[in-house]
Structure formats: C-alpha cells, structure tokens
PDB file of C-alpha atoms in Angstrom:
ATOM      1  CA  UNK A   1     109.339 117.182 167.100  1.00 75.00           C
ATOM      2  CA  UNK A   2     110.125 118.216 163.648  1.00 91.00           C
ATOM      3  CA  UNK A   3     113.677 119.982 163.527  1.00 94.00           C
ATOM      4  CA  UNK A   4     113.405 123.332 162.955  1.00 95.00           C
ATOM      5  CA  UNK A   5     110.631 123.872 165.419  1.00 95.00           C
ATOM      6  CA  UNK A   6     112.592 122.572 168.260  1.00 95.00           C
ATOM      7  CA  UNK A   7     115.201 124.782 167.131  1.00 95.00           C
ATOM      8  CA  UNK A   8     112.616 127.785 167.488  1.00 95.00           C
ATOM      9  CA  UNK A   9     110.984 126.528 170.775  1.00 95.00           C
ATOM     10  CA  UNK A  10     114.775 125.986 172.675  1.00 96.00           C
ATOM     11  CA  UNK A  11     115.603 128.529 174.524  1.00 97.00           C
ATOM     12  CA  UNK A  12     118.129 129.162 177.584  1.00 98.00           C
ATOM     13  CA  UNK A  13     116.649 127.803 180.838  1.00 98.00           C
ATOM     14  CA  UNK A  14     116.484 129.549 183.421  1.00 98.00           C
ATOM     15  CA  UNK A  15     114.613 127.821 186.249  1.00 98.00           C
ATOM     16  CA  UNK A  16     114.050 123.795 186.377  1.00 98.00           C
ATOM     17  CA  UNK A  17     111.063 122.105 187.798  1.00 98.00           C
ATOM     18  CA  UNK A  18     112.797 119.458 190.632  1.00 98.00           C
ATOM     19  CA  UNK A  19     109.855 117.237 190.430  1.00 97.00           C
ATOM     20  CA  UNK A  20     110.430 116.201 187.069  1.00 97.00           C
ATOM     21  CA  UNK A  21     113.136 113.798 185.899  1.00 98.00           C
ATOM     22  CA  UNK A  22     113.864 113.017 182.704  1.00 98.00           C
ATOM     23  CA  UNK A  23     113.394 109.334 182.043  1.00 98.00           C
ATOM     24  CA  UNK A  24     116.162 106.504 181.743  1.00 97.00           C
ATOM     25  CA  UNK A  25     115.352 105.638 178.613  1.00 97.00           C
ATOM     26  CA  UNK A  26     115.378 109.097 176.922  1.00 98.00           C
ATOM     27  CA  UNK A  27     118.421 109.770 179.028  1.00 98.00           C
ATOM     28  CA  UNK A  28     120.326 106.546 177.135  1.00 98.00           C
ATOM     29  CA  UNK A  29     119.106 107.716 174.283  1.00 98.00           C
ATOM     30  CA  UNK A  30     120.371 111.688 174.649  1.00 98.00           C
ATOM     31  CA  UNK A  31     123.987 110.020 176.308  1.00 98.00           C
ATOM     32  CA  UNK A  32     123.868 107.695 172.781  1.00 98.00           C
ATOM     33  CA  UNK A  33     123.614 110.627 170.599  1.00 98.00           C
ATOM     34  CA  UNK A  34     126.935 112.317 172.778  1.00 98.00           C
ATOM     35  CA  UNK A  35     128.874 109.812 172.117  1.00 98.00           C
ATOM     36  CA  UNK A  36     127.924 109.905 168.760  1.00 98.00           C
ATOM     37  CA  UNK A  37     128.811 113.772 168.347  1.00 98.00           C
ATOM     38  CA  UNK A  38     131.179 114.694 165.119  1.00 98.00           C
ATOM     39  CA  UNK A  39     134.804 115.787 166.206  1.00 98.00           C
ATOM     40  CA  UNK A  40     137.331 116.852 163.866  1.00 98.00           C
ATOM     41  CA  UNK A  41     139.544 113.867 162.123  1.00 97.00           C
ATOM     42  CA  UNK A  42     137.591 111.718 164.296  1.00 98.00           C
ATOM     43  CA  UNK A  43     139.477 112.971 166.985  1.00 98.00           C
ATOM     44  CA  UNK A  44     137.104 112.842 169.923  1.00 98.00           C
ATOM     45  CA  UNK A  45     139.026 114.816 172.542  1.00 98.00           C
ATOM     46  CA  UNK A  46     136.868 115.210 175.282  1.00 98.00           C
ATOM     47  CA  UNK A  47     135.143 113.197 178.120  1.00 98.00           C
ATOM     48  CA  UNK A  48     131.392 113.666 179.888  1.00 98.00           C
ATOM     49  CA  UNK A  49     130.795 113.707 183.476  1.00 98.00           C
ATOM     50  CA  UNK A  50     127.193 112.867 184.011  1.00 98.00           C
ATOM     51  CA  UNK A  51     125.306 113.584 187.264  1.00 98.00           C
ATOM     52  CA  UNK A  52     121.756 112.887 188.207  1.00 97.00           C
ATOM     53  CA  UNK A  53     121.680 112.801 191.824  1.00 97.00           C
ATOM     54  CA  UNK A  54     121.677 114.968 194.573  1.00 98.00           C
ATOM     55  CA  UNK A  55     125.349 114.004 195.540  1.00 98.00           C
ATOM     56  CA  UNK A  56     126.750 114.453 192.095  1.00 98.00           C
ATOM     57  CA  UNK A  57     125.397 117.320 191.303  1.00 98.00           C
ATOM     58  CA  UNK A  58     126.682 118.782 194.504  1.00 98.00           C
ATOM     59  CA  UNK A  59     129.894 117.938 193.680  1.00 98.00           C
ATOM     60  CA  UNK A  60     129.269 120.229 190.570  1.00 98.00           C
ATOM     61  CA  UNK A  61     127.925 122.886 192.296  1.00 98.00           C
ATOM     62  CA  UNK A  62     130.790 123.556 194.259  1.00 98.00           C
ATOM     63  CA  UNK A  63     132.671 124.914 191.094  1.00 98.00           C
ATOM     64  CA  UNK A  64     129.478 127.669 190.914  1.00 98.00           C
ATOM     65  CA  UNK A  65     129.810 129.438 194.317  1.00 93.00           C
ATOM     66  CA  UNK A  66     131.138 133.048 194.644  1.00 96.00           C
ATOM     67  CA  UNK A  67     130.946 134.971 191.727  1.00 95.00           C
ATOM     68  CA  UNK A  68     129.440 132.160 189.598  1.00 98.00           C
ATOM     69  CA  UNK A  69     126.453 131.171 192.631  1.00 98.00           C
ATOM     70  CA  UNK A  70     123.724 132.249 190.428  1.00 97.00           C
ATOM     71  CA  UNK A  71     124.365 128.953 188.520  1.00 98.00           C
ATOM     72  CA  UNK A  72     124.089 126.799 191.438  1.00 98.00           C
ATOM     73  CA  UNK A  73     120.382 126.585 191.065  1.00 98.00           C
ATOM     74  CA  UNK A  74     120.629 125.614 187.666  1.00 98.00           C
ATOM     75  CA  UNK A  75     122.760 123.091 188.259  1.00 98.00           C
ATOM     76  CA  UNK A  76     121.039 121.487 191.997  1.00 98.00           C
ATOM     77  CA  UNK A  77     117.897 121.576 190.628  1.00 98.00           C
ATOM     78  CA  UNK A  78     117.756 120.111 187.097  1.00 98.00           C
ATOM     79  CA  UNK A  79     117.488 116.456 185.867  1.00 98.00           C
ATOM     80  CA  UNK A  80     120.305 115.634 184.881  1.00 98.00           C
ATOM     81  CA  UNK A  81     123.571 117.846 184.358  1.00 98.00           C
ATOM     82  CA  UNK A  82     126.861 116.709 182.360  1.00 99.00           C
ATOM     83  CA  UNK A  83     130.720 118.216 182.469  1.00 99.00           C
ATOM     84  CA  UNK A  84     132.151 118.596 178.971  1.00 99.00           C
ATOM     85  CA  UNK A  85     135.828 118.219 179.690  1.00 98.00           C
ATOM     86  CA  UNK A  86     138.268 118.231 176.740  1.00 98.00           C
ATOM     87  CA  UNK A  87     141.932 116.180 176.601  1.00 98.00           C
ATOM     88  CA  UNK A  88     144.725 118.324 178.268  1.00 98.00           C
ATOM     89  CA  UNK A  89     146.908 116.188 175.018  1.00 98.00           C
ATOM     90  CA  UNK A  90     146.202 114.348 172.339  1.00 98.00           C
ATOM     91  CA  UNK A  91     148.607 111.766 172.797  1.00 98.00           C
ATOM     92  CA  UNK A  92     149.816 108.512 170.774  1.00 97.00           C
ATOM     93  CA  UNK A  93     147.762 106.111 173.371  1.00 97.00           C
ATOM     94  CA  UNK A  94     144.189 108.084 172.669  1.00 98.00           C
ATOM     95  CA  UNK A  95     144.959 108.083 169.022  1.00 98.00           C
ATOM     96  CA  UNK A  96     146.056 104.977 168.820  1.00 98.00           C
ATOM     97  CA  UNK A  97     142.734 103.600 170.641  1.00 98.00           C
ATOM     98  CA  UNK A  98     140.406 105.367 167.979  1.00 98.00           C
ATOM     99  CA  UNK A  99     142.477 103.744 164.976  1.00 98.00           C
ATOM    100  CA  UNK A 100     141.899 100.623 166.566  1.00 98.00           C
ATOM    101  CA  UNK A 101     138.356 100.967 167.297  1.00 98.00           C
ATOM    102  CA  UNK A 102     137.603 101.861 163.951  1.00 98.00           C
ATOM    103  CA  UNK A 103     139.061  99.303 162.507  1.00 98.00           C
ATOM    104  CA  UNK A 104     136.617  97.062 164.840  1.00 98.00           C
ATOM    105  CA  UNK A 105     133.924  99.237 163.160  1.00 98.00           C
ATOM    106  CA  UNK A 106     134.116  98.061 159.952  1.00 98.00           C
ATOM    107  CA  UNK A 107     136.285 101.425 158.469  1.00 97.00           C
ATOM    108  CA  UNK A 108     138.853 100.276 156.776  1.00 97.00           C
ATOM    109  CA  UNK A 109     137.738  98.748 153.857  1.00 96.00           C
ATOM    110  CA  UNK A 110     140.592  98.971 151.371  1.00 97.00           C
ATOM    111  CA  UNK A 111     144.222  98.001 151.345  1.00 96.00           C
ATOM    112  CA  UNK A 112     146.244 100.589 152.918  1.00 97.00           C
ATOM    113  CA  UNK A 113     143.156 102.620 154.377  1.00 98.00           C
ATOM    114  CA  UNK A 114     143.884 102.461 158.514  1.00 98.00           C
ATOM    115  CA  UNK A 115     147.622 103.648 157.849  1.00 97.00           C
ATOM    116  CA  UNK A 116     146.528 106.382 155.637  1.00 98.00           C
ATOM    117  CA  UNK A 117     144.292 107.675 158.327  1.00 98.00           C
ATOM    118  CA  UNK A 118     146.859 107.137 161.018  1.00 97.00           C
ATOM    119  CA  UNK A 119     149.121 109.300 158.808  1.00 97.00           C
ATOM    120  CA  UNK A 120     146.289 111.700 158.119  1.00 97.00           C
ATOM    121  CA  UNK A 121     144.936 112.417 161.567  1.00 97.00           C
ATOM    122  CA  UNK A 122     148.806 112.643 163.259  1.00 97.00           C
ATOM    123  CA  UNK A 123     149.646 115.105 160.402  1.00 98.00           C
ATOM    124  CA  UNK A 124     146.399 117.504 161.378  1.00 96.00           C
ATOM    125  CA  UNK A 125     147.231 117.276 165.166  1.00 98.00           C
ATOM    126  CA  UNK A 126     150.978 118.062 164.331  1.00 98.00           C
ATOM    127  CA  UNK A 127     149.601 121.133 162.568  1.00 98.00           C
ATOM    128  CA  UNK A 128     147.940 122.127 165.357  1.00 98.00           C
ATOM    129  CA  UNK A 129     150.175 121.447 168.150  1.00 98.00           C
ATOM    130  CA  UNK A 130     153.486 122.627 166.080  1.00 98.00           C
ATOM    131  CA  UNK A 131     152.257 124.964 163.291  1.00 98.00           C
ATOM    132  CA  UNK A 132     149.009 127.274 164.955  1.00 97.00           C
ATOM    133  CA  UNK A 133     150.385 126.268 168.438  1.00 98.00           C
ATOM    134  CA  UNK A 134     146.321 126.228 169.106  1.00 98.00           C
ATOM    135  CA  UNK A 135     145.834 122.790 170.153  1.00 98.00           C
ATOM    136  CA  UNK A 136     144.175 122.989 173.097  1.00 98.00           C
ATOM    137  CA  UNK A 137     141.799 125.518 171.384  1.00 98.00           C
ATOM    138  CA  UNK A 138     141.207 123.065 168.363  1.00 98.00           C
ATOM    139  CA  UNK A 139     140.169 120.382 170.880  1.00 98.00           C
ATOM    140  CA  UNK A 140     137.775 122.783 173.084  1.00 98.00           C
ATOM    141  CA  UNK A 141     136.337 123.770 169.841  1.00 98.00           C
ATOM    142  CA  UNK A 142     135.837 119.844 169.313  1.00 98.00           C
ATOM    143  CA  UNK A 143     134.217 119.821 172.527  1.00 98.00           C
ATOM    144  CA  UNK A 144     131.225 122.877 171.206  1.00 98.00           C
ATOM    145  CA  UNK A 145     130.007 120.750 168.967  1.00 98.00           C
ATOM    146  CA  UNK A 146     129.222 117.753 170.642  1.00 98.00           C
ATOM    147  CA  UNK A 147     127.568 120.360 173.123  1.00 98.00           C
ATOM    148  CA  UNK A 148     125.626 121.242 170.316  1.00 98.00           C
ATOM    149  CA  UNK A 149     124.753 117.835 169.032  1.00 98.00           C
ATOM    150  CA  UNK A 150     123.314 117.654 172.706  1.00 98.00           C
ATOM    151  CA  UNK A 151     121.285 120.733 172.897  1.00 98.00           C
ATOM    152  CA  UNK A 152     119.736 120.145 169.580  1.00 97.00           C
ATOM    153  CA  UNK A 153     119.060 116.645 170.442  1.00 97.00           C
ATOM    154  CA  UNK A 154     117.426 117.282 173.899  1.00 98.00           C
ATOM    155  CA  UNK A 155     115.205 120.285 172.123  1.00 97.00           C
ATOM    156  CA  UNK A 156     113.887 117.512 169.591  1.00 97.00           C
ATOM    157  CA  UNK A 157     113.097 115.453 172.939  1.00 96.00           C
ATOM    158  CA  UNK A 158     111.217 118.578 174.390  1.00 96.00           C
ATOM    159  CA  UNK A 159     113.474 118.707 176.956  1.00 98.00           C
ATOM    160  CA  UNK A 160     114.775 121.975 178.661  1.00 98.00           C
ATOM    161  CA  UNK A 161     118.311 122.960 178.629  1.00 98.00           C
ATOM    162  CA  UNK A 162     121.586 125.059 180.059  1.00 98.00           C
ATOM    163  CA  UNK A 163     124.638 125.840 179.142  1.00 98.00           C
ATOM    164  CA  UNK A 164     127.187 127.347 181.446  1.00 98.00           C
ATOM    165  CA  UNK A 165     130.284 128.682 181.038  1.00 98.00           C
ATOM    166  CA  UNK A 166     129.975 130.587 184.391  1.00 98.00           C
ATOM    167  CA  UNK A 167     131.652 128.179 187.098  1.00 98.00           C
ATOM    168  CA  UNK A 168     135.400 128.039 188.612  1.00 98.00           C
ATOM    169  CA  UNK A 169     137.187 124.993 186.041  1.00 98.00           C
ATOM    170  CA  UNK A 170     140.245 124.632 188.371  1.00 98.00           C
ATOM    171  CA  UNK A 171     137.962 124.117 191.604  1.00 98.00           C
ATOM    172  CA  UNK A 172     135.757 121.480 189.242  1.00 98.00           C
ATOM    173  CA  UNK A 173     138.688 119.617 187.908  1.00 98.00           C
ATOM    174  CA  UNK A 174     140.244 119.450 191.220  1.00 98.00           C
ATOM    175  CA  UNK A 175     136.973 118.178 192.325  1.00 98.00           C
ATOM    176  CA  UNK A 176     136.533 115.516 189.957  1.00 98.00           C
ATOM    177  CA  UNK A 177     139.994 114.509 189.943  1.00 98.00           C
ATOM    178  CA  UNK A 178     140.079 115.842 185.990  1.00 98.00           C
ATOM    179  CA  UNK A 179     143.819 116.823 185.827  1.00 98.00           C
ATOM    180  CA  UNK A 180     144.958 113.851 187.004  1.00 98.00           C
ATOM    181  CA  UNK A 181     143.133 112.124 183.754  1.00 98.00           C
ATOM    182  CA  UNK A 182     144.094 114.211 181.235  1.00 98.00           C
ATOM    183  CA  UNK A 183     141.244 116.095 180.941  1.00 98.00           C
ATOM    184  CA  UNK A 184     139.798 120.160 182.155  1.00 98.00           C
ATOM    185  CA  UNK A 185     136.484 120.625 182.174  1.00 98.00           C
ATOM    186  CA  UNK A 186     135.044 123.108 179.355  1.00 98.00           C
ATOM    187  CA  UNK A 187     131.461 123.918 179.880  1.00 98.00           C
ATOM    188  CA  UNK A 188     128.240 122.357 181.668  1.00 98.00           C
ATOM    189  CA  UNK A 189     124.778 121.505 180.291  1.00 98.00           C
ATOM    190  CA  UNK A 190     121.991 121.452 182.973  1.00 98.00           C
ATOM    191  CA  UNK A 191     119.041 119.510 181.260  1.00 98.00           C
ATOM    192  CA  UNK A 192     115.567 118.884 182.506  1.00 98.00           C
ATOM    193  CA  UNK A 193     111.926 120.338 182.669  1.00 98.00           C
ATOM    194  CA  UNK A 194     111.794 123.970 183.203  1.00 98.00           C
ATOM    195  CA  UNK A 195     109.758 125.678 186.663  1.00 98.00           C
ATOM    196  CA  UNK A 196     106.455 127.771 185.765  1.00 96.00           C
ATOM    197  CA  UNK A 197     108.698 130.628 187.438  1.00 96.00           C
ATOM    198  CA  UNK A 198     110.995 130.335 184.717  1.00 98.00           C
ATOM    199  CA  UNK A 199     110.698 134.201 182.998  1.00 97.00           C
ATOM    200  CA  UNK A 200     112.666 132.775 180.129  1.00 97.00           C
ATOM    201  CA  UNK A 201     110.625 130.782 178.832  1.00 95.00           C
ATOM    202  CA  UNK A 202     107.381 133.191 178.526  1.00 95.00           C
ATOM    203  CA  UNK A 203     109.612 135.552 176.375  1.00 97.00           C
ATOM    204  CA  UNK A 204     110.300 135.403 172.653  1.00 96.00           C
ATOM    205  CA  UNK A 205     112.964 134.174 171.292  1.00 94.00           C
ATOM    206  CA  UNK A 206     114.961 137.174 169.289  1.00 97.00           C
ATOM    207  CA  UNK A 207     117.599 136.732 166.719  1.00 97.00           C
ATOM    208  CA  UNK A 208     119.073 139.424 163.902  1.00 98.00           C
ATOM    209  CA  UNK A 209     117.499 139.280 160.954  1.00 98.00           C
ATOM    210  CA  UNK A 210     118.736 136.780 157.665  1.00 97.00           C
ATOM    211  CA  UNK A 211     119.938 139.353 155.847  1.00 98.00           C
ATOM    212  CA  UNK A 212     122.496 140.349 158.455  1.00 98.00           C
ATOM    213  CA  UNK A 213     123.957 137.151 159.628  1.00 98.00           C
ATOM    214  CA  UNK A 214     124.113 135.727 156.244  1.00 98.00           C
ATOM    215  CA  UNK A 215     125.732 136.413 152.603  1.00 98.00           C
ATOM    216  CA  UNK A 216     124.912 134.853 149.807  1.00 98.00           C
ATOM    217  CA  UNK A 217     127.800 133.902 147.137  1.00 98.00           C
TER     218      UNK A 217
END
C-alpha cells in the first residue's frame, strides 16, 4: 500500500475480529521493522513484550481491569498485542552492548570513530540525566517513536491497530516481572483485523486543516 494512503486509511481500532490472525510471516516482518525503529544517539532504551495467545494476552489484560476494563477487549481479542516498556536507566552495561554491536555492524569505519561515539552518546545521556534531569522522559519519548515506526508499518500491511495508554503500569510490570529488569512498561499496541461492529472504522477520519497545524518559514 502506497504510504500516504495507509496513513489516510489507519485509524484507531476499536473492535478486532478474533477469527483472524495475522500471519507469521508478516508478524516477523512487523517485529523486524521494531527492532529496527530510530532512537535517539542510537540509544535504544526500551524492550517489547509480544503476546499472541490466549494466555499472554491475559496476562496483559489484567493491567486493564477497573477503571481501564474498556481496554480489555481490545487487548483479549486482537492478533497479536506488544508492551512497549522503556529502561528504568541507561546504564554503562546497555551502552556498552550497543557500542559493541555496532562495531560488529560494520560502523566504525575510521580511526578513532567507536570512541568518539562512546564519548558522544555518554555526553547526551549525561545531559539528560544531570543537566534537564528528564531522563526517563527522553527515553519514553524514545519509546513513541518506535511505536510509531510500528503503527505506520502495520497500516502499510493493512493491518488494524491500537494504542493504549489506558491500563494500570505498576500492576503490568509487576506482572511481567518488568522492574526487576530494568524496564516499566509505557504503552500497548493491540494489532489485528478489525470486527464489522467496529463503529470506528465506518467514520471519517478528521484532522485540522494544513494551514493550522503548519507554518511555513
């Protein structure tokens, strides 16, 4: 599907269709482009907790009880749904790990280059953690974009998608054992086919105009 029509067509699911599953080989293919996701300096603070079966999603769908139960559905009966969870710290060991893998990559192709970008990306956390005192933000915000990368990704697939905000992140990282890791779950993305009951998706799609959202310079 050409770009900017799957960017029309996506819209907020509502309902999902439980007899469809999306198949393993688009699923690889979605999970390939996650990984994939840009992150500031490289950074990559975050970890995905993917669930497509009954059991897993349960375990999900504990977190969206109470207050938040009108997300259960969304999350029982989709495809497939996924836990962004971003790093509680951005410690030595984690940064340490992407230097080396990129230097397995192939990224350092000049004298001097992997200690410049050690230098580089410590000096942007420090700013962060010791200057803003917003680190934890920074690497949430991290976390949005591959979310993004995702959604877009899955429109271009024509497959349905949800993101929630709306679910209880201390019950869910006690659930999955999160803290513990060094991680606290962020947001979810339900993604799958959506129900013919789905109201959503019979209504149009409504954004403010160009010229209020953007300025030209």
């Amino acid at each position: 599907m050409e770009t900017l029509t799957a960017i029309q067509n996506r819209y907020t699911t509502k309902a999902y269709d439980t007899s469809r599953k999306i198949p393993q080989a688009r699923i690889e293919q979605l999970l390939e482009g996650l990984r994939m996701s840009p992150s500031s300096v490289n950074a990559q603070p975050w970890h995905f907790i993917v669930a497509s079966d009954d059991g897993g999603k349960a375990r999900i769908a504990k977190a969206a009880q109470g207050t938040f139960g009108y997300n259960g559905p969304k999350i029982m009966n989709a495809s497939h749904v996924i836990v962004f969870a971003a790093r509680t710290d951005m410690t030595p060991r984690h940064m340490e790990a992407i230097l080396e893998q990129e230097e397995r990559d192939g990224r350092f192709q000049i004298e001097g280059a992997k200690e410049g970008q050690r230098r580089g990306r410590q000096s942007f956390v420090d700013i962060h953690r010791y200057e803003q005192k917003d680190l934890q933000h920074w690497m949430e915000k991290q976390v949005y974009l591959a979310l993004g990368t995702l959604m877009l990704a899955a429109a271009t697939q024509g497959i349905d998608t949800t993101p929630m905000e709306g679910f209880d992140f201390r019950l869910l990282d006690a659930e999955l054992g999160l803290r513990e890791r060094g991680y606290s779950s962020v947001v979810l993305l339900s993604l799958g086919y959506h129900a013919e009951t789905d109201f959503n998706s019979r209504l149009p799609k409504s954004r403010l105009p160009q010229a209020d959202v953007m300025t030209f310079i």
